[in-house]
DNA sequence: ATAGTGATAAAAATCGTTTTTTAATATTAA
DNA sequence: TTAATATTAAAAAACGATTTTTATCACTAT
């Protein structure tokens, strides 16, 4: 997703990425109206690049844009979480099938590496953002060779949407433990190209996170 | 998609919609670098709203954004057309299944109306944009009650991408004739809730357009 | 008391200019 | 002649100020 090769990022792009992270992390309340002048001082950017970032985020679906009355954080709805999770399952299983068919030895190495990094990050439970990033990268690596740019794009977008809901729930070590085991198993199934088992496990994996996220979704439905 | 309720649209939104239309219509050459100052005079908007529109279009996938070097129209690639068409088939068939299950009498009426408007538009072959709009609306109406906001969003996005390719091909009355018959059949199958036949026909429908579009895709692969 | 109207304050959107970065061209050294 | 460097021109990005729109609140009339 990130346009920037971490170097020459414009103020727009930096603001976009910082805001995106904070929106997924839950720094803003659901339904909250964003005060542009506040954001301006907080993110230390001018008005123009900030507005460009907000426009991108609205087009991406992490903000709502209301003509002549600014931007607001989307509300949380149980039905939307269900929609996101269900579609995510379908699209990721689709991608997994193709990835298992097309993935080569290079892919296996990268997946192994991503999994290792994820396990390492899991040993530092205080560094939440590092784990989140490693987690995202593992799931990306798993589906990367599926061959469809657009499918990967939508999967990423749904993953971001899903994470916004998931991260409303408080950390749960037991569940985390299960999810981590599943990551290892997904990697193994990738190596053995077991499509049926892979799809089934990925589906369980998403459903488990979904169930946890659901519990924190009741208040503002 | 359109944020504006056609009234209080901001300059950003107007520029976004005008540019989107022109990008899909093929007013710009594939790969072309957009000269912002030219666009400014052409669309009669200031720099800020124009840049906001360009940022939205890039996030939507109708433009490429290169940090510090502006915006360009994406290249045309046969492989991408295949990707778009294949994914579009899968997602639309998914949506069709759910729509046929959930659609009610109100949906049937709206679909009937949309089909009628499409047939009328087809009698005025010189008014291309009117037909295109009616066509888009018919396909929207067909899948509307599928129950998944996100699926509809992705379907719409792929439809726009697909149309950019499709509209590179010169008009073909014979093919158009077949497609129109299929629209009527799709409507009939919707009324009779024949999911299997509906999926199969929708798949054929997309494949036929795909095949036509393919022929105009060779030069710059 | 309530609905409607007008004035005021706040915020969003837009504009024109300045700064920064990239691209093109010319210049110099190997 | 080629490659590297400096210079200039062009374009993108960002800023600060202005305009426009919306929201708030007081006031008036019913």
CSV table of C-alpha atoms (C1' of nucleotides) in Angstrom, one decimal:
chain,number,residue,atom,x,y,z
A,1,UNK,CA,0.0,0.0,0.0
A,2,UNK,CA,2.6,2.5,1.1
A,3,UNK,CA,3.6,4.7,-1.8
A,4,UNK,CA,6.7,5.9,-0.1
A,5,UNK,CA,9.9,3.9,-0.3
A,6,UNK,CA,10.3,5.2,3.3
A,7,UNK,CA,12.6,7.9,1.8
A,8,UNK,CA,11.2,10.8,-0.2
A,9,UNK,CA,7.8,10.8,1.3
A,10,UNK,CA,5.8,14.0,0.9
A,11,UNK,CA,4.1,15.6,3.9
A,12,UNK,CA,0.8,14.3,2.4
A,13,UNK,CA,2.0,10.7,2.4
A,14,UNK,CA,3.5,11.0,5.9
A,15,UNK,CA,0.2,12.4,7.3
A,16,UNK,CA,-1.7,9.7,5.4
A,17,UNK,CA,0.3,6.9,6.9
A,18,UNK,CA,0.3,8.4,10.4
A,19,UNK,CA,-3.4,8.9,10.3
A,20,UNK,CA,-4.1,5.5,8.9
A,21,UNK,CA,-2.2,3.9,11.7
A,22,UNK,CA,-4.0,5.9,14.3
A,23,UNK,CA,-7.4,5.2,12.8
A,24,UNK,CA,-6.8,1.4,12.8
A,25,UNK,CA,-5.2,1.5,16.2
A,26,UNK,CA,-8.3,3.2,17.5
A,27,UNK,CA,-6.8,6.5,18.6
A,28,UNK,CA,-10.1,8.3,17.6
A,29,UNK,CA,-13.5,7.5,18.8
A,30,UNK,CA,-15.9,5.8,16.4
A,31,UNK,CA,-18.3,8.5,15.0
A,32,UNK,CA,-16.0,11.3,16.0
A,33,UNK,CA,-15.8,14.4,13.9
A,34,UNK,CA,-12.2,15.3,13.1
A,35,UNK,CA,-11.2,18.8,13.9
A,36,UNK,CA,-8.8,19.7,11.1
A,37,UNK,CA,-7.0,22.5,13.0
A,38,UNK,CA,-6.3,20.1,15.9
A,39,UNK,CA,-4.9,17.4,13.5
A,40,UNK,CA,-2.8,20.1,11.9
A,41,UNK,CA,-1.0,20.8,15.1
A,42,UNK,CA,-0.9,17.2,16.3
A,43,UNK,CA,0.6,15.8,13.1
A,44,UNK,CA,2.7,18.9,12.4
A,45,UNK,CA,1.6,19.3,8.8
A,46,UNK,CA,0.1,22.2,6.8
A,47,UNK,CA,-3.5,22.3,5.8
A,48,UNK,CA,-3.0,21.3,2.2
A,49,UNK,CA,-1.1,18.0,2.8
A,50,UNK,CA,-3.4,17.2,5.7
A,51,UNK,CA,-6.5,17.6,3.5
A,52,UNK,CA,-5.0,15.5,0.8
A,53,UNK,CA,-4.3,12.8,3.3
A,54,UNK,CA,-7.9,12.9,4.6
A,55,UNK,CA,-9.2,12.7,1.0
A,56,UNK,CA,-7.1,9.6,0.4
A,57,UNK,CA,-8.3,8.0,3.6
A,58,UNK,CA,-12.0,8.7,2.8
A,59,UNK,CA,-11.5,7.1,-0.6
A,60,UNK,CA,-9.9,4.1,1.1
A,61,UNK,CA,-12.8,3.7,3.5
A,62,UNK,CA,-11.2,4.6,6.8
A,63,UNK,CA,-13.0,7.9,6.9
A,64,UNK,CA,-16.3,9.3,5.9
A,65,UNK,CA,-16.4,12.6,4.0
A,66,UNK,CA,-19.3,14.9,4.2
A,67,UNK,CA,-19.4,17.7,1.7
A,68,UNK,CA,-19.0,21.1,3.4
A,69,UNK,CA,-18.9,19.5,6.8
A,70,UNK,CA,-15.6,17.8,7.0
A,71,UNK,CA,-14.5,14.3,7.9
A,72,UNK,CA,-15.7,11.8,10.5
A,73,UNK,CA,-14.5,8.5,11.8
A,74,UNK,CA,-17.0,5.8,10.7
A,75,UNK,CA,-19.3,4.3,13.3
A,76,UNK,CA,-18.8,0.8,14.5
A,77,UNK,CA,-21.6,-1.7,13.5
A,78,UNK,CA,-21.8,-5.3,14.4
A,79,UNK,CA,-23.3,-6.0,11.0
A,80,UNK,CA,-20.4,-4.3,9.2
A,81,UNK,CA,-17.9,-6.4,11.2
A,82,UNK,CA,-19.8,-9.5,10.1
A,83,UNK,CA,-19.7,-8.3,6.5
A,84,UNK,CA,-16.0,-7.5,6.6
A,85,UNK,CA,-15.1,-10.8,8.2
A,86,UNK,CA,-17.2,-12.9,5.9
A,87,UNK,CA,-15.9,-11.3,2.8
A,88,UNK,CA,-12.4,-11.4,4.1
A,89,UNK,CA,-12.7,-15.1,4.6
A,90,UNK,CA,-13.9,-15.7,1.1
A,91,UNK,CA,-11.3,-13.4,-0.6
A,92,UNK,CA,-8.4,-14.7,1.5
A,93,UNK,CA,-9.4,-18.3,0.8
A,94,UNK,CA,-9.5,-17.5,-2.9
A,95,UNK,CA,-6.1,-16.0,-2.7
A,96,UNK,CA,-4.7,-18.8,-0.6
A,97,UNK,CA,-5.8,-21.4,-3.2
A,98,UNK,CA,-4.0,-19.5,-6.0
A,99,UNK,CA,-1.0,-18.8,-3.8
A,100,UNK,CA,-0.5,-22.4,-2.9
A,101,UNK,CA,-0.7,-23.3,-6.6
A,102,UNK,CA,1.7,-20.6,-7.8
A,103,UNK,CA,4.1,-20.1,-4.9
A,104,UNK,CA,7.7,-21.1,-5.6
A,105,UNK,CA,10.8,-21.8,-3.4
A,106,UNK,CA,11.5,-18.1,-3.1
A,107,UNK,CA,8.0,-17.7,-1.6
A,108,UNK,CA,8.6,-20.5,0.9
A,109,UNK,CA,11.7,-18.7,2.1
A,110,UNK,CA,10.0,-15.4,2.5
A,111,UNK,CA,7.1,-17.0,4.3
A,112,UNK,CA,9.5,-18.8,6.6
A,113,UNK,CA,11.3,-15.5,7.3
A,114,UNK,CA,8.0,-13.6,7.9
A,115,UNK,CA,6.9,-16.3,10.3
A,116,UNK,CA,10.1,-16.1,12.2
A,117,UNK,CA,9.9,-12.4,12.6
A,118,UNK,CA,6.3,-12.7,13.8
A,119,UNK,CA,7.4,-15.3,16.5
A,120,UNK,CA,10.2,-12.9,17.6
A,121,UNK,CA,7.8,-10.0,17.8
A,122,UNK,CA,5.5,-12.1,19.9
A,123,UNK,CA,8.2,-12.4,22.6
A,124,UNK,CA,8.0,-8.6,23.1
A,125,UNK,CA,4.4,-8.2,24.2
A,126,UNK,CA,4.9,-4.6,25.2
A,127,UNK,CA,5.8,-3.6,21.6
A,128,UNK,CA,2.3,-3.8,20.2
A,129,UNK,CA,2.9,-1.9,16.9
A,130,UNK,CA,5.9,-4.1,16.0
A,131,UNK,CA,3.8,-7.3,16.4
A,132,UNK,CA,0.9,-5.8,14.5
A,133,UNK,CA,3.3,-5.0,11.6
A,134,UNK,CA,4.9,-8.4,11.6
A,135,UNK,CA,1.4,-10.0,11.7
A,136,UNK,CA,0.3,-8.0,8.7
A,137,UNK,CA,3.5,-8.9,6.9
A,138,UNK,CA,3.0,-12.6,7.6
A,139,UNK,CA,-0.5,-12.6,6.2
A,140,UNK,CA,0.7,-10.6,3.2
A,141,UNK,CA,3.5,-13.1,2.6
A,142,UNK,CA,1.2,-16.0,2.8
A,143,UNK,CA,-1.0,-14.8,-0.1
A,144,UNK,CA,1.5,-12.7,-2.0
A,145,UNK,CA,2.1,-15.1,-5.0
A,146,UNK,CA,-1.7,-15.5,-5.7
A,147,UNK,CA,-1.2,-13.7,-9.0
A,148,UNK,CA,-4.0,-11.2,-8.7
A,149,UNK,CA,-3.0,-7.6,-7.9
A,150,UNK,CA,-6.6,-6.6,-7.4
A,151,UNK,CA,-7.4,-9.4,-5.1
A,152,UNK,CA,-4.4,-8.6,-2.9
A,153,UNK,CA,-5.5,-5.0,-2.9
A,154,UNK,CA,-9.0,-5.8,-1.6
A,155,UNK,CA,-7.6,-8.3,0.9
A,156,UNK,CA,-5.4,-5.6,2.3
A,157,UNK,CA,-8.2,-3.1,2.5
A,158,UNK,CA,-10.4,-5.6,4.3
A,159,UNK,CA,-7.6,-6.5,6.6
A,160,UNK,CA,-7.2,-2.9,7.6
A,161,UNK,CA,-11.0,-2.6,8.2
A,162,UNK,CA,-11.0,-5.8,10.2
A,163,UNK,CA,-8.1,-4.7,12.3
A,164,UNK,CA,-10.0,-1.5,13.3
A,165,UNK,CA,-12.6,-3.7,14.8
A,166,UNK,CA,-10.3,-6.3,16.2
A,167,UNK,CA,-8.2,-3.7,18.0
A,168,UNK,CA,-11.2,-2.4,20.0
A,169,UNK,CA,-11.1,-5.7,21.9
A,170,UNK,CA,-8.7,-5.9,24.9
A,171,UNK,CA,-5.6,-8.1,24.5
A,172,UNK,CA,-6.4,-11.7,25.2
A,173,UNK,CA,-3.3,-13.9,25.8
A,174,UNK,CA,-5.1,-17.2,25.5
A,175,UNK,CA,-6.6,-16.4,22.1
A,176,UNK,CA,-3.3,-14.9,21.0
A,177,UNK,CA,-1.7,-18.1,21.8
A,178,UNK,CA,-4.1,-20.1,19.6
A,179,UNK,CA,-3.7,-17.6,16.8
A,180,UNK,CA,0.0,-17.9,16.9
A,181,UNK,CA,-0.1,-21.7,16.7
A,182,UNK,CA,-2.4,-21.3,13.7
A,183,UNK,CA,0.2,-19.1,12.0
A,184,UNK,CA,2.8,-21.8,12.3
A,185,UNK,CA,0.3,-24.4,11.0
A,186,UNK,CA,-0.6,-22.1,8.0
A,187,UNK,CA,3.1,-21.9,7.2
A,188,UNK,CA,3.4,-25.7,7.3
A,189,UNK,CA,0.4,-26.2,5.1
A,190,UNK,CA,1.8,-23.7,2.7
A,191,UNK,CA,5.0,-25.7,2.4
A,192,UNK,CA,3.1,-28.9,1.8
A,193,UNK,CA,0.6,-27.1,-0.6
A,194,UNK,CA,-2.4,-28.5,1.2
A,195,UNK,CA,-5.0,-26.3,-0.2
A,196,UNK,CA,-8.1,-27.8,1.5
A,197,UNK,CA,-6.5,-27.8,4.9
A,198,UNK,CA,-5.1,-24.3,4.4
A,199,UNK,CA,-8.4,-22.9,3.4
A,200,UNK,CA,-10.2,-24.5,6.4
A,201,UNK,CA,-7.5,-23.3,8.8
A,202,UNK,CA,-7.5,-19.7,7.4
A,203,UNK,CA,-11.2,-19.7,7.8
A,204,UNK,CA,-11.0,-20.8,11.4
A,205,UNK,CA,-8.3,-18.3,12.0
A,206,UNK,CA,-10.4,-15.4,10.8
A,207,UNK,CA,-13.5,-16.7,12.5
A,208,UNK,CA,-11.6,-16.8,15.9
A,209,UNK,CA,-10.6,-13.2,15.6
A,210,UNK,CA,-14.0,-12.3,14.4
A,211,UNK,CA,-15.6,-13.9,17.5
A,212,UNK,CA,-13.3,-12.0,19.8
A,213,UNK,CA,-13.9,-8.7,18.0
A,214,UNK,CA,-17.7,-9.2,18.1
A,215,UNK,CA,-17.8,-8.9,21.9
A,216,UNK,CA,-16.6,-5.3,21.8
A,217,UNK,CA,-19.0,-4.3,19.1
A,218,UNK,CA,-22.3,-4.3,21.0
A,219,UNK,CA,-22.4,-0.8,22.6
A,220,UNK,CA,-22.8,1.4,19.5
A,221,UNK,CA,-24.7,-0.8,17.2
B,1,UNK,CA,-20.0,6.0,-5.0
B,2,UNK,CA,-20.9,9.7,-5.5
B,3,UNK,CA,-20.7,11.6,-2.2
B,4,UNK,CA,-22.7,14.4,-3.5
B,5,UNK,CA,-26.5,14.4,-3.6
B,6,UNK,CA,-26.0,16.2,-6.8
B,7,UNK,CA,-26.7,19.5,-4.9
B,8,UNK,CA,-24.1,20.8,-2.5
B,9,UNK,CA,-21.1,19.3,-4.2
B,10,UNK,CA,-17.8,20.9,-3.4
B,11,UNK,CA,-15.3,21.9,-6.1
B,12,UNK,CA,-13.2,18.8,-5.0
B,13,UNK,CA,-16.2,16.5,-5.6
B,14,UNK,CA,-17.1,18.0,-8.9
B,15,UNK,CA,-13.5,17.8,-10.1
B,16,UNK,CA,-13.4,14.2,-8.8
B,17,UNK,CA,-16.5,13.1,-10.7
B,18,UNK,CA,-15.6,14.9,-13.9
B,19,UNK,CA,-12.1,13.5,-13.9
B,20,UNK,CA,-13.3,10.0,-13.0
B,21,UNK,CA,-15.7,10.0,-15.9
B,22,UNK,CA,-13.0,11.2,-18.3
B,23,UNK,CA,-10.5,8.6,-17.1
B,24,UNK,CA,-12.9,5.8,-17.6
B,25,UNK,CA,-14.1,7.2,-20.9
B,26,UNK,CA,-10.5,7.3,-22.1
B,27,UNK,CA,-10.0,11.0,-22.6
B,28,UNK,CA,-6.4,10.7,-21.4
B,29,UNK,CA,-3.8,8.4,-22.9
B,30,UNK,CA,-2.7,5.4,-20.9
B,31,UNK,CA,0.6,6.2,-19.2
B,32,UNK,CA,0.1,9.9,-19.7
B,33,UNK,CA,1.5,12.3,-17.1
B,34,UNK,CA,-1.2,14.7,-16.0
B,35,UNK,CA,-0.2,18.4,-16.2
B,36,UNK,CA,-1.9,19.9,-13.2
B,37,UNK,CA,-1.9,23.4,-14.5
B,38,UNK,CA,-3.6,22.2,-17.7
B,39,UNK,CA,-6.3,20.3,-15.7
B,40,UNK,CA,-6.8,23.4,-13.6
B,41,UNK,CA,-7.9,25.5,-16.6
B,42,UNK,CA,-9.7,22.6,-18.3
B,43,UNK,CA,-11.9,21.7,-15.3
B,44,UNK,CA,-12.1,25.3,-14.1
B,45,UNK,CA,-11.1,24.6,-10.5
B,46,UNK,CA,-8.4,25.9,-8.2
B,47,UNK,CA,-5.3,24.0,-7.3
B,48,UNK,CA,-6.4,22.7,-3.9
B,49,UNK,CA,-9.7,21.1,-4.8
B,50,UNK,CA,-8.0,19.7,-7.9
B,51,UNK,CA,-5.2,18.1,-5.9
B,52,UNK,CA,-7.8,16.7,-3.5
B,53,UNK,CA,-9.6,15.1,-6.4
B,54,UNK,CA,-6.4,13.6,-7.8
B,55,UNK,CA,-5.6,12.2,-4.4
B,56,UNK,CA,-9.0,10.5,-4.2
B,57,UNK,CA,-8.7,9.0,-7.7
B,58,UNK,CA,-5.2,7.6,-6.9
B,59,UNK,CA,-6.6,6.0,-3.7
B,60,UNK,CA,-9.4,4.6,-5.8
B,61,UNK,CA,-7.0,3.1,-8.4
B,62,UNK,CA,-7.8,5.3,-11.4
B,63,UNK,CA,-4.5,7.2,-11.1
B,64,UNK,CA,-1.0,6.5,-10.0
B,65,UNK,CA,0.6,8.8,-7.6
B,66,UNK,CA,4.3,9.3,-7.6
B,67,UNK,CA,5.7,11.2,-4.7
B,68,UNK,CA,7.2,14.5,-5.8
B,69,UNK,CA,6.4,13.8,-9.4
B,70,UNK,CA,2.7,14.1,-9.7
B,71,UNK,CA,0.1,11.9,-11.1
B,72,UNK,CA,-0.1,9.6,-14.2
B,73,UNK,CA,-2.8,7.6,-15.9
B,74,UNK,CA,-2.1,3.9,-15.3
B,75,UNK,CA,-0.7,1.9,-18.2
B,76,UNK,CA,-2.9,-0.7,-20.0
B,77,UNK,CA,-1.8,-4.3,-19.6
B,78,UNK,CA,-3.4,-7.4,-21.0
B,79,UNK,CA,-2.6,-9.3,-17.8
B,80,UNK,CA,-4.3,-6.6,-15.7
B,81,UNK,CA,-7.4,-6.8,-17.8
B,82,UNK,CA,-7.5,-10.5,-17.3
B,83,UNK,CA,-7.1,-10.0,-13.6
B,84,UNK,CA,-9.9,-7.5,-13.4
B,85,UNK,CA,-12.3,-9.5,-15.5
B,86,UNK,CA,-11.6,-12.8,-13.7
B,87,UNK,CA,-12.0,-11.2,-10.2
B,88,UNK,CA,-15.0,-9.3,-11.4
B,89,UNK,CA,-16.7,-12.5,-12.5
B,90,UNK,CA,-16.1,-14.2,-9.2
B,91,UNK,CA,-17.2,-11.3,-7.1
B,92,UNK,CA,-20.3,-10.5,-9.2
B,93,UNK,CA,-21.4,-14.1,-9.2
B,94,UNK,CA,-21.0,-14.1,-5.4
B,95,UNK,CA,-23.1,-11.0,-5.2
B,96,UNK,CA,-25.7,-12.4,-7.6
B,97,UNK,CA,-26.2,-15.5,-5.5
B,98,UNK,CA,-26.9,-13.5,-2.4
B,99,UNK,CA,-29.0,-10.9,-4.3
B,100,UNK,CA,-31.2,-13.7,-5.8
B,101,UNK,CA,-31.7,-15.1,-2.3
B,102,UNK,CA,-32.4,-11.8,-0.5
B,103,UNK,CA,-34.1,-9.7,-3.2
B,104,UNK,CA,-37.7,-8.8,-2.5
B,105,UNK,CA,-40.6,-7.5,-4.6
B,106,UNK,CA,-39.3,-3.9,-4.4
B,107,UNK,CA,-36.0,-5.1,-5.9
B,108,UNK,CA,-37.9,-6.8,-8.8
B,109,UNK,CA,-39.6,-3.5,-9.6
B,110,UNK,CA,-36.4,-1.5,-9.5
B,111,UNK,CA,-34.6,-4.0,-11.7
B,112,UNK,CA,-37.5,-4.0,-14.2
B,113,UNK,CA,-37.3,-0.2,-14.2
B,114,UNK,CA,-33.5,-0.2,-14.7
B,115,UNK,CA,-33.8,-2.6,-17.5
B,116,UNK,CA,-36.4,-0.6,-19.2
B,117,UNK,CA,-34.3,2.6,-19.0
B,118,UNK,CA,-31.4,0.6,-20.4
B,119,UNK,CA,-33.4,-0.5,-23.4
B,120,UNK,CA,-34.6,3.1,-24.0
B,121,UNK,CA,-31.1,4.4,-23.8
B,122,UNK,CA,-30.1,1.7,-26.3
B,123,UNK,CA,-32.4,3.3,-28.9
B,124,UNK,CA,-30.3,6.5,-28.8
B,125,UNK,CA,-27.0,5.1,-30.0
B,126,UNK,CA,-25.5,8.6,-30.3
B,127,UNK,CA,-25.9,9.4,-26.6
B,128,UNK,CA,-23.1,7.2,-25.4
B,129,UNK,CA,-22.8,8.5,-21.9
B,130,UNK,CA,-26.5,8.1,-21.2
B,131,UNK,CA,-26.3,4.4,-22.2
B,132,UNK,CA,-23.2,3.9,-20.1
B,133,UNK,CA,-24.9,5.3,-17.1
B,134,UNK,CA,-28.0,3.3,-17.6
B,135,UNK,CA,-25.9,0.2,-18.1
B,136,UNK,CA,-24.0,0.8,-14.9
B,137,UNK,CA,-27.3,1.3,-13.1
B,138,UNK,CA,-28.7,-1.9,-14.4
B,139,UNK,CA,-25.8,-3.9,-13.1
B,140,UNK,CA,-26.0,-2.1,-9.8
B,141,UNK,CA,-29.7,-2.8,-9.5
B,142,UNK,CA,-29.1,-6.5,-10.3
B,143,UNK,CA,-26.7,-7.0,-7.3
B,144,UNK,CA,-28.0,-4.3,-5.0
B,145,UNK,CA,-29.8,-6.5,-2.4
B,146,UNK,CA,-26.8,-8.9,-1.9
B,147,UNK,CA,-26.5,-7.7,1.6
B,148,UNK,CA,-22.8,-6.9,1.6
B,149,UNK,CA,-21.7,-3.3,1.4
B,150,UNK,CA,-18.1,-4.1,0.9
B,151,UNK,CA,-18.7,-6.6,-1.8
B,152,UNK,CA,-20.8,-4.0,-3.7
B,153,UNK,CA,-18.0,-1.5,-3.2
B,154,UNK,CA,-15.4,-3.8,-4.7
B,155,UNK,CA,-17.7,-4.8,-7.5
B,156,UNK,CA,-18.2,-1.2,-8.4
B,157,UNK,CA,-14.5,-0.5,-8.3
B,158,UNK,CA,-13.8,-3.4,-10.6
B,159,UNK,CA,-16.6,-2.4,-12.9
B,160,UNK,CA,-15.0,1.1,-13.3
B,161,UNK,CA,-11.6,-0.5,-14.0
B,162,UNK,CA,-13.1,-2.9,-16.4
B,163,UNK,CA,-14.9,-0.1,-18.3
B,164,UNK,CA,-11.7,1.8,-18.8
B,165,UNK,CA,-10.4,-1.2,-20.8
B,166,UNK,CA,-13.7,-2.0,-22.5
B,167,UNK,CA,-14.1,1.5,-23.7
B,168,UNK,CA,-10.8,1.4,-25.6
B,169,UNK,CA,-12.5,-0.9,-28.0
B,170,UNK,CA,-14.5,0.6,-30.9
B,171,UNK,CA,-18.3,0.2,-30.7
B,172,UNK,CA,-19.5,-3.2,-32.0
B,173,UNK,CA,-23.2,-3.3,-32.8
B,174,UNK,CA,-23.3,-7.1,-33.1
B,175,UNK,CA,-21.8,-7.7,-29.7
B,176,UNK,CA,-23.9,-4.9,-28.2
B,177,UNK,CA,-26.9,-6.7,-29.5
B,178,UNK,CA,-25.9,-9.9,-27.8
B,179,UNK,CA,-25.1,-8.1,-24.6
B,180,UNK,CA,-28.5,-6.5,-24.6
B,181,UNK,CA,-30.3,-9.8,-25.0
B,182,UNK,CA,-28.3,-11.0,-22.0
B,183,UNK,CA,-29.4,-8.1,-19.9
B,184,UNK,CA,-33.0,-9.1,-20.5
B,185,UNK,CA,-32.3,-12.7,-19.7
B,186,UNK,CA,-30.5,-11.7,-16.5
B,187,UNK,CA,-33.5,-9.8,-15.5
B,188,UNK,CA,-35.8,-12.8,-16.2
B,189,UNK,CA,-33.5,-15.1,-14.2
B,190,UNK,CA,-33.5,-12.7,-11.3
B,191,UNK,CA,-37.3,-12.7,-11.3
B,192,UNK,CA,-37.4,-16.5,-11.3
B,193,UNK,CA,-34.5,-16.7,-8.8
B,194,UNK,CA,-32.6,-19.1,-10.9
B,195,UNK,CA,-29.2,-18.8,-9.3
B,196,UNK,CA,-27.3,-21.4,-11.3
B,197,UNK,CA,-28.4,-20.0,-14.6
B,198,UNK,CA,-27.9,-16.5,-13.4
B,199,UNK,CA,-24.3,-17.1,-12.4
B,200,UNK,CA,-23.6,-18.9,-15.6
B,201,UNK,CA,-25.1,-16.1,-17.8
B,202,UNK,CA,-23.4,-13.3,-15.8
B,203,UNK,CA,-20.1,-15.1,-16.3
B,204,UNK,CA,-20.7,-15.4,-20.1
B,205,UNK,CA,-21.8,-11.7,-20.1
B,206,UNK,CA,-18.5,-10.6,-18.6
B,207,UNK,CA,-16.4,-13.0,-20.6
B,208,UNK,CA,-17.9,-11.6,-23.8
B,209,UNK,CA,-17.0,-8.0,-23.0
B,210,UNK,CA,-13.7,-9.3,-21.8
B,211,UNK,CA,-13.0,-10.9,-25.1
B,212,UNK,CA,-13.9,-7.7,-27.0
B,213,UNK,CA,-11.7,-5.6,-24.8
B,214,UNK,CA,-8.8,-7.9,-25.1
B,215,UNK,CA,-8.4,-7.1,-28.8
B,216,UNK,CA,-7.6,-3.5,-28.0
B,217,UNK,CA,-5.1,-4.3,-25.4
B,218,UNK,CA,-2.2,-5.7,-27.4
B,219,UNK,CA,-0.2,-2.6,-28.4
B,220,UNK,CA,1.1,-1.4,-25.1
B,221,UNK,CA,1.5,-4.6,-23.2
C,1,DA,C1',-43.6,28.0,25.3
C,2,DT,C1',-42.4,27.4,20.6
C,3,DA,C1',-41.4,28.2,16.0
C,4,DG,C1',-39.1,31.2,13.1
C,5,DT,C1',-35.7,34.8,11.9
C,6,DG,C1',-31.3,37.2,12.1
C,7,DA,C1',-26.6,37.9,13.9
C,8,DT,C1',-22.5,35.8,15.3
C,9,DA,C1',-18.9,32.4,15.7
C,10,DA,C1',-16.7,28.4,14.0
C,11,DA,C1',-15.2,25.5,10.6
C,12,DA,C1',-14.6,23.9,5.9
C,13,DA,C1',-13.2,24.9,1.4
C,14,DT,C1',-10.7,27.5,-1.8
C,15,DC,C1',-7.3,30.8,-3.5
C,16,DG,C1',-2.7,32.8,-4.8
C,17,DT,C1',2.0,32.7,-3.5
C,18,DT,C1',6.2,30.7,-1.9
C,19,DT,C1',9.2,26.9,-1.2
C,20,DT,C1',11.1,22.7,-2.5
C,21,DT,C1',12.0,19.1,-5.6
C,22,DT,C1',12.7,17.2,-10.1
C,23,DA,C1',13.8,17.5,-15.0
C,24,DA,C1',16.3,19.6,-18.8
C,25,DT,C1',20.1,21.9,-20.6
C,26,DA,C1',24.6,23.6,-20.9
C,27,DT,C1',29.3,23.3,-19.4
C,28,DT,C1',33.5,21.3,-18.2
C,29,DA,C1',36.9,17.6,-17.5
C,30,DA,C1',38.5,13.1,-18.8
D,1,DT,C1',33.1,11.9,-27.6
D,2,DT,C1',31.5,10.6,-23.3
D,3,DA,C1',30.6,11.1,-18.6
D,4,DA,C1',30.1,14.0,-14.8
D,5,DT,C1',28.8,18.3,-12.8
D,6,DA,C1',26.7,22.8,-12.5
D,7,DT,C1',23.0,25.8,-14.0
D,8,DT,C1',18.6,26.9,-15.3
D,9,DA,C1',13.7,26.0,-16.1
D,10,DA,C1',9.6,23.6,-14.9
D,11,DA,C1',6.6,21.4,-12.0
D,12,DA,C1',5.0,19.6,-7.6
D,13,DA,C1',4.1,20.4,-2.8
D,14,DA,C1',3.2,23.3,1.0
D,15,DC,C1',2.0,27.5,3.3
D,16,DG,C1',-0.8,31.3,5.0
D,17,DA,C1',-4.7,34.1,4.1
D,18,DT,C1',-9.3,34.7,2.2
D,19,DT,C1',-13.8,33.3,1.1
D,20,DT,C1',-17.7,30.5,1.7
D,21,DT,C1',-20.6,27.6,4.2
D,22,DT,C1',-22.5,25.6,8.3
D,23,DA,C1',-23.6,25.6,13.1
D,24,DT,C1',-24.8,28.2,17.4
D,25,DC,C1',-27.2,31.3,19.9
D,26,DA,C1',-29.9,35.2,20.9
D,27,DC,C1',-34.0,37.6,19.7
D,28,DT,C1',-38.7,38.3,18.2
D,29,DA,C1',-43.4,37.2,17.0
D,30,DT,C1',-47.0,34.1,17.3
